[in-house]
Amino acid sequence: MRKDNIYLIGFMGTGKTTVSHKLSELLGFEEIDTDEWIACQQGQSIPEIFENYGEQYFRGLETELLRRLGEGEHKIISCGGGMALKQENVALMQENGVVVLLTAEPETILARVRGDDGRPILNGNMNVSYIQELLAKRLPYYEAAGEVVIATDLRSPQEIAEEIEKKLNSGKICFDF
Ligand code: S3P
């Protein structure tokens, strides 16, 4: 089966957006950031969407976007941290591309997201123990969805992007550049 798109998944702060930029430079693929796209389409920030309509509404928008993106090819889709928690989303991603899971330790995540109030899930919960607990709950879903797994602690986005390219080229994954 030919797989044309790359879906970057993982917990908040695992570097999906920055790695997406580097990977786009390396491969020349178009980038789509699901949070950015949804915020633009709704004319509201992610915290405003959560505040005004609730999390379930936002999750519905995520799935709707994945369905629309299914048609495309040669795209890097940087997904919000909750995208891989829903089986329907995972099926859509695996059908239309390679799912790359980025991981990081809770301490690394906290250092990356601290001071950013754009993530409603972490508002009021900016500490290692909360992140650790939520990460433990989500990890089985992330691991079930990810076909390629890359640890991002202490590594630059450039190094991570190069490793992804190498893994996709290794022949284990049937990927069409
Ligand atoms: C979320 C992660 C966020 C964003 C929303 C919910 C989550 O995206 O989609 O705040 O549930 O993990 P990032 O992973 O890009 O921060």
PDB file of C-alpha atoms and ligand atoms in Angstrom:
ATOM      1  CA  MET A   1       0.000   0.000   0.000  1.00  0.00           C
ATOM      2  CA  ARG A   2       1.318   3.467  -0.883  1.00  0.00           C
ATOM      3  CA  LYS A   3       1.441   5.947   1.972  1.00  0.00           C
ATOM      4  CA  ASP A   4       1.681   9.548   0.955  1.00  0.00           C
ATOM      5  CA  ASN A   5       1.187  11.652   4.054  1.00  0.00           C
ATOM      6  CA  ILE A   6       3.019  11.924   7.367  1.00  0.00           C
ATOM      7  CA  TYR A   7       0.972  12.373  10.524  1.00  0.00           C
ATOM      8  CA  LEU A   8       2.909  13.601  13.559  1.00  0.00           C
ATOM      9  CA  ILE A   9       1.225  12.597  16.790  1.00  0.00           C
ATOM     10  CA  GLY A  10       2.126  12.694  20.472  1.00  0.00           C
ATOM     11  CA  PHE A  11       1.584  14.502  23.737  1.00  0.00           C
ATOM     12  CA  MET A  12       1.654  18.295  23.950  1.00  0.00           C
ATOM     13  CA  GLY A  13       5.231  19.558  23.954  1.00  0.00           C
ATOM     14  CA  THR A  14       6.757  16.633  22.078  1.00  0.00           C
ATOM     15  CA  GLY A  15       7.784  19.011  19.284  1.00  0.00           C
ATOM     16  CA  LYS A  16       5.273  18.118  16.559  1.00  0.00           C
ATOM     17  CA  THR A  17       5.033  21.631  15.145  1.00  0.00           C
ATOM     18  CA  THR A  18       8.758  22.425  15.113  1.00  0.00           C
ATOM     19  CA  VAL A  19       9.651  18.991  13.735  1.00  0.00           C
ATOM     20  CA  SER A  20       6.995  19.459  11.062  1.00  0.00           C
ATOM     21  CA  HIS A  21       8.744  22.665   9.887  1.00  0.00           C
ATOM     22  CA  LYS A  22      12.094  20.883   9.577  1.00  0.00           C
ATOM     23  CA  LEU A  23      10.604  17.839   7.901  1.00  0.00           C
ATOM     24  CA  SER A  24       8.830  20.069   5.423  1.00  0.00           C
ATOM     25  CA  GLU A  25      12.191  21.684   4.539  1.00  0.00           C
ATOM     26  CA  LEU A  26      13.775  18.244   4.104  1.00  0.00           C
ATOM     27  CA  LEU A  27      11.043  16.601   2.043  1.00  0.00           C
ATOM     28  CA  GLY A  28       9.358  19.588   0.399  1.00  0.00           C
ATOM     29  CA  PHE A  29       5.952  18.443   1.658  1.00  0.00           C
ATOM     30  CA  GLU A  30       3.189  20.910   2.489  1.00  0.00           C
ATOM     31  CA  GLU A  31       2.507  21.361   6.224  1.00  0.00           C
ATOM     32  CA  ILE A  32      -0.818  21.377   7.989  1.00  0.00           C
ATOM     33  CA  ASP A  33      -1.123  22.056  11.700  1.00  0.00           C
ATOM     34  CA  THR A  34      -4.523  20.771  12.835  1.00  0.00           C
ATOM     35  CA  ASP A  35      -4.838  23.249  15.747  1.00  0.00           C
ATOM     36  CA  GLU A  36      -3.889  26.156  13.538  1.00  0.00           C
ATOM     37  CA  TRP A  37      -6.284  25.057  10.802  1.00  0.00           C
ATOM     38  CA  ILE A  38      -9.205  24.587  13.216  1.00  0.00           C
ATOM     39  CA  ALA A  39      -8.575  27.925  14.952  1.00  0.00           C
ATOM     40  CA  CYS A  40      -8.453  29.684  11.587  1.00  0.00           C
ATOM     41  CA  GLN A  41     -11.589  27.985  10.277  1.00  0.00           C
ATOM     42  CA  GLN A  42     -13.524  28.751  13.469  1.00  0.00           C
ATOM     43  CA  GLY A  43     -12.154  32.278  13.801  1.00  0.00           C
ATOM     44  CA  GLN A  44     -11.324  31.518  17.453  1.00  0.00           C
ATOM     45  CA  SER A  45      -8.284  30.361  19.381  1.00  0.00           C
ATOM     46  CA  ILE A  46      -8.171  26.792  20.748  1.00  0.00           C
ATOM     47  CA  PRO A  47      -8.791  28.034  24.347  1.00  0.00           C
ATOM     48  CA  GLU A  48     -11.795  30.040  23.082  1.00  0.00           C
ATOM     49  CA  ILE A  49     -13.241  27.001  21.275  1.00  0.00           C
ATOM     50  CA  PHE A  50     -12.862  24.908  24.460  1.00  0.00           C
ATOM     51  CA  GLU A  51     -14.381  27.717  26.543  1.00  0.00           C
ATOM     52  CA  ASN A  52     -17.295  28.484  24.215  1.00  0.00           C
ATOM     53  CA  TYR A  53     -18.242  25.045  22.901  1.00  0.00           C
ATOM     54  CA  GLY A  54     -16.438  22.481  25.060  1.00  0.00           C
ATOM     55  CA  GLU A  55     -13.860  19.788  24.398  1.00  0.00           C
ATOM     56  CA  GLN A  56     -16.230  17.365  22.633  1.00  0.00           C
ATOM     57  CA  TYR A  57     -17.042  19.972  20.000  1.00  0.00           C
ATOM     58  CA  PHE A  58     -13.318  20.511  19.400  1.00  0.00           C
ATOM     59  CA  ARG A  59     -12.768  16.729  19.105  1.00  0.00           C
ATOM     60  CA  GLY A  60     -15.494  16.622  16.464  1.00  0.00           C
ATOM     61  CA  LEU A  61     -13.726  19.343  14.476  1.00  0.00           C
ATOM     62  CA  GLU A  62     -10.498  17.342  14.617  1.00  0.00           C
ATOM     63  CA  THR A  63     -12.157  14.251  13.127  1.00  0.00           C
ATOM     64  CA  GLU A  64     -13.918  16.337  10.475  1.00  0.00           C
ATOM     65  CA  LEU A  65     -10.581  17.818   9.428  1.00  0.00           C
ATOM     66  CA  LEU A  66      -8.910  14.391   9.203  1.00  0.00           C
ATOM     67  CA  ARG A  67     -11.721  13.169   6.962  1.00  0.00           C
ATOM     68  CA  ARG A  68     -11.218  16.150   4.651  1.00  0.00           C
ATOM     69  CA  LEU A  69      -7.448  15.710   4.582  1.00  0.00           C
ATOM     70  CA  GLY A  70      -7.764  12.066   3.593  1.00  0.00           C
ATOM     71  CA  GLU A  71      -7.996  13.041  -0.038  1.00  0.00           C
ATOM     72  CA  GLY A  72      -4.634  14.816  -0.116  1.00  0.00           C
ATOM     73  CA  GLU A  73      -1.100  13.625  -0.640  1.00  0.00           C
ATOM     74  CA  HIS A  74       2.455  14.653   0.256  1.00  0.00           C
ATOM     75  CA  LYS A  75       1.437  16.503   3.348  1.00  0.00           C
ATOM     76  CA  ILE A  76       2.890  16.642   6.847  1.00  0.00           C
ATOM     77  CA  ILE A  77       0.020  16.840   9.264  1.00  0.00           C
ATOM     78  CA  SER A  78       1.001  18.005  12.706  1.00  0.00           C
ATOM     79  CA  CYS A  79      -1.797  16.799  14.993  1.00  0.00           C
ATOM     80  CA  GLY A  80      -3.128  18.174  18.272  1.00  0.00           C
ATOM     81  CA  GLY A  81      -2.132  16.018  21.244  1.00  0.00           C
ATOM     82  CA  GLY A  82      -5.572  14.412  21.543  1.00  0.00           C
ATOM     83  CA  MET A  83      -5.878  13.274  17.936  1.00  0.00           C
ATOM     84  CA  ALA A  84      -4.683   9.695  18.438  1.00  0.00           C
ATOM     85  CA  LEU A  85      -7.038   9.040  21.367  1.00  0.00           C
ATOM     86  CA  LYS A  86      -9.979   8.261  19.085  1.00  0.00           C
ATOM     87  CA  GLN A  87     -10.056   5.023  17.106  1.00  0.00           C
ATOM     88  CA  GLU A  88     -11.800   6.649  14.139  1.00  0.00           C
ATOM     89  CA  ASN A  89      -8.997   9.210  13.885  1.00  0.00           C
ATOM     90  CA  VAL A  90      -6.311   6.532  14.080  1.00  0.00           C
ATOM     91  CA  ALA A  91      -7.979   4.531  11.305  1.00  0.00           C
ATOM     92  CA  LEU A  92      -8.172   7.632   9.090  1.00  0.00           C
ATOM     93  CA  MET A  93      -4.509   8.488   9.694  1.00  0.00           C
ATOM     94  CA  GLN A  94      -3.202   4.965   9.129  1.00  0.00           C
ATOM     95  CA  GLU A  95      -5.249   4.636   5.977  1.00  0.00           C
ATOM     96  CA  ASN A  96      -3.919   7.850   4.467  1.00  0.00           C
ATOM     97  CA  GLY A  97      -0.340   8.006   5.653  1.00  0.00           C
ATOM     98  CA  VAL A  98       2.381   6.991   8.039  1.00  0.00           C
ATOM     99  CA  VAL A  99       1.755   7.821  11.680  1.00  0.00           C
ATOM    100  CA  VAL A 100       4.899   9.037  13.459  1.00  0.00           C
ATOM    101  CA  LEU A 101       4.784   9.190  17.247  1.00  0.00           C
ATOM    102  CA  LEU A 102       7.008  11.736  18.987  1.00  0.00           C
ATOM    103  CA  THR A 103       7.697  11.058  22.668  1.00  0.00           C
ATOM    104  CA  ALA A 104       9.304  12.984  25.526  1.00  0.00           C
ATOM    105  CA  GLU A 105       9.748  12.632  29.273  1.00  0.00           C
ATOM    106  CA  PRO A 106       7.309  14.593  31.481  1.00  0.00           C
ATOM    107  CA  GLU A 107      10.142  16.912  32.616  1.00  0.00           C
ATOM    108  CA  THR A 108      11.023  17.711  29.003  1.00  0.00           C
ATOM    109  CA  ILE A 109       7.369  18.336  28.202  1.00  0.00           C
ATOM    110  CA  LEU A 110       6.950  20.689  31.147  1.00  0.00           C
ATOM    111  CA  ALA A 111      10.058  22.663  30.177  1.00  0.00           C
ATOM    112  CA  ARG A 112       8.665  23.065  26.650  1.00  0.00           C
ATOM    113  CA  VAL A 113       5.077  24.037  27.503  1.00  0.00           C
ATOM    114  CA  ARG A 114       5.608  26.047  30.687  1.00  0.00           C
ATOM    115  CA  GLY A 115       4.585  29.666  30.256  1.00  0.00           C
ATOM    116  CA  ASP A 116       2.263  28.944  27.329  1.00  0.00           C
ATOM    117  CA  ASP A 117      -1.404  29.352  28.248  1.00  0.00           C
ATOM    118  CA  GLY A 118      -2.689  28.191  24.851  1.00  0.00           C
ATOM    119  CA  ARG A 119      -3.391  24.612  26.001  1.00  0.00           C
ATOM    120  CA  PRO A 120      -6.646  24.353  27.957  1.00  0.00           C
ATOM    121  CA  ILE A 121      -5.887  20.770  29.057  1.00  0.00           C
ATOM    122  CA  LEU A 122      -2.824  21.981  30.974  1.00  0.00           C
ATOM    123  CA  ASN A 123      -4.201  25.227  32.360  1.00  0.00           C
ATOM    124  CA  GLY A 124      -3.893  25.095  36.137  1.00  0.00           C
ATOM    125  CA  ASN A 125      -2.043  21.775  35.774  1.00  0.00           C
ATOM    126  CA  MET A 126       1.438  22.898  34.801  1.00  0.00           C
ATOM    127  CA  ASN A 127       3.375  20.395  36.874  1.00  0.00           C
ATOM    128  CA  VAL A 128       5.306  17.172  36.301  1.00  0.00           C
ATOM    129  CA  SER A 129       2.947  14.916  38.276  1.00  0.00           C
ATOM    130  CA  TYR A 130      -0.144  15.955  36.293  1.00  0.00           C
ATOM    131  CA  ILE A 131       1.704  15.570  32.995  1.00  0.00           C
ATOM    132  CA  GLN A 132       3.066  12.190  34.099  1.00  0.00           C
ATOM    133  CA  GLU A 133      -0.406  10.947  35.041  1.00  0.00           C
ATOM    134  CA  LEU A 134      -2.082  12.130  31.830  1.00  0.00           C
ATOM    135  CA  LEU A 135       0.787  10.817  29.737  1.00  0.00           C
ATOM    136  CA  ALA A 136       0.484   7.373  31.372  1.00  0.00           C
ATOM    137  CA  LYS A 137      -3.243   7.304  30.522  1.00  0.00           C
ATOM    138  CA  ARG A 138      -2.633   8.332  26.929  1.00  0.00           C
ATOM    139  CA  LEU A 139       0.500   6.321  26.165  1.00  0.00           C
ATOM    140  CA  PRO A 140      -1.284   3.071  25.208  1.00  0.00           C
ATOM    141  CA  TYR A 141      -3.312   4.993  22.617  1.00  0.00           C
ATOM    142  CA  TYR A 142      -0.281   6.797  21.242  1.00  0.00           C
ATOM    143  CA  GLU A 143       1.718   3.568  21.039  1.00  0.00           C
ATOM    144  CA  ALA A 144      -1.104   1.706  19.332  1.00  0.00           C
ATOM    145  CA  ALA A 145      -1.364   4.441  16.694  1.00  0.00           C
ATOM    146  CA  GLY A 146       2.318   5.172  16.007  1.00  0.00           C
ATOM    147  CA  GLU A 147       3.965   3.146  13.245  1.00  0.00           C
ATOM    148  CA  VAL A 148       7.294   4.911  13.772  1.00  0.00           C
ATOM    149  CA  VAL A 149       8.351   6.098  17.244  1.00  0.00           C
ATOM    150  CA  ILE A 150      10.959   8.789  17.913  1.00  0.00           C
ATOM    151  CA  ALA A 151      12.158  10.012  21.319  1.00  0.00           C
ATOM    152  CA  THR A 152      12.754  13.759  21.242  1.00  0.00           C
ATOM    153  CA  ASP A 153      14.460  14.464  24.596  1.00  0.00           C
ATOM    154  CA  LEU A 154      17.741  16.390  24.247  1.00  0.00           C
ATOM    155  CA  ARG A 155      17.576  16.356  20.459  1.00  0.00           C
ATOM    156  CA  SER A 156      17.137  19.193  17.983  1.00  0.00           C
ATOM    157  CA  PRO A 157      14.162  19.354  15.591  1.00  0.00           C
ATOM    158  CA  GLN A 158      16.640  18.997  12.698  1.00  0.00           C
ATOM    159  CA  GLU A 159      18.061  15.729  14.119  1.00  0.00           C
ATOM    160  CA  ILE A 160      14.568  14.391  14.739  1.00  0.00           C
ATOM    161  CA  ALA A 161      13.401  15.280  11.223  1.00  0.00           C
ATOM    162  CA  GLU A 162      16.465  13.559   9.745  1.00  0.00           C
ATOM    163  CA  GLU A 163      15.784  10.432  11.795  1.00  0.00           C
ATOM    164  CA  ILE A 164      12.194  10.352  10.593  1.00  0.00           C
ATOM    165  CA  GLU A 165      13.344  10.649   6.977  1.00  0.00           C
ATOM    166  CA  LYS A 166      15.847   7.838   7.534  1.00  0.00           C
ATOM    167  CA  LYS A 167      13.256   5.562   9.088  1.00  0.00           C
ATOM    168  CA  LEU A 168      10.768   6.209   6.316  1.00  0.00           C
ATOM    169  CA  ASN A 169      13.492   5.414   3.787  1.00  0.00           C
ATOM    170  CA  SER A 170      14.594   2.254   5.543  1.00  0.00           C
ATOM    171  CA  GLY A 171      12.208   0.107   3.545  1.00  0.00           C
ATOM    172  CA  LYS A 172      10.324  -1.173   6.578  1.00  0.00           C
ATOM    173  CA  ILE A 173       7.567   1.306   5.846  1.00  0.00           C
ATOM    174  CA  CYS A 174       6.225   1.551   2.333  1.00  0.00           C
ATOM    175  CA  PHE A 175       6.397   5.279   1.814  1.00  0.00           C
ATOM    176  CA  ASP A 176       6.235   7.128  -1.467  1.00  0.00           C
ATOM    177  CA  PHE A 177       8.460  10.211  -1.638  1.00  0.00           C
TER     178      PHE A 177
HETATM  179  C1  S3P B   1      -4.535  18.938  23.179  1.00  0.00           C
HETATM  180  C2  S3P B   1      -3.365  19.343  22.571  1.00  0.00           C
HETATM  181  C3  S3P B   1      -3.248  20.621  21.858  1.00  0.00           C
HETATM  182  C4  S3P B   1      -4.598  21.084  21.336  1.00  0.00           C
HETATM  183  C5  S3P B   1      -5.612  21.101  22.441  1.00  0.00           C
HETATM  184  C6  S3P B   1      -5.791  19.738  23.102  1.00  0.00           C
HETATM  185  C7  S3P B   1      -4.561  17.644  23.903  1.00  0.00           C
HETATM  186  O1  S3P B   1      -2.333  20.498  20.769  1.00  0.00           O
HETATM  187  O2  S3P B   1      -5.053  20.255  20.295  1.00  0.00           O
HETATM  188  O3  S3P B   1      -5.210  22.072  23.370  1.00  0.00           O
HETATM  189  O4  S3P B   1      -5.647  17.179  24.297  1.00  0.00           O
HETATM  190  O5  S3P B   1      -3.475  17.055  24.083  1.00  0.00           O
HETATM  191  P1  S3P B   1      -0.731  20.384  20.924  1.00  0.00           P
HETATM  192  O6  S3P B   1      -0.419  18.941  21.183  1.00  0.00           O
HETATM  193  O7  S3P B   1      -0.209  20.826  19.599  1.00  0.00           O
HETATM  194  O8  S3P B   1      -0.313  21.263  22.027  1.00  0.00           O
END
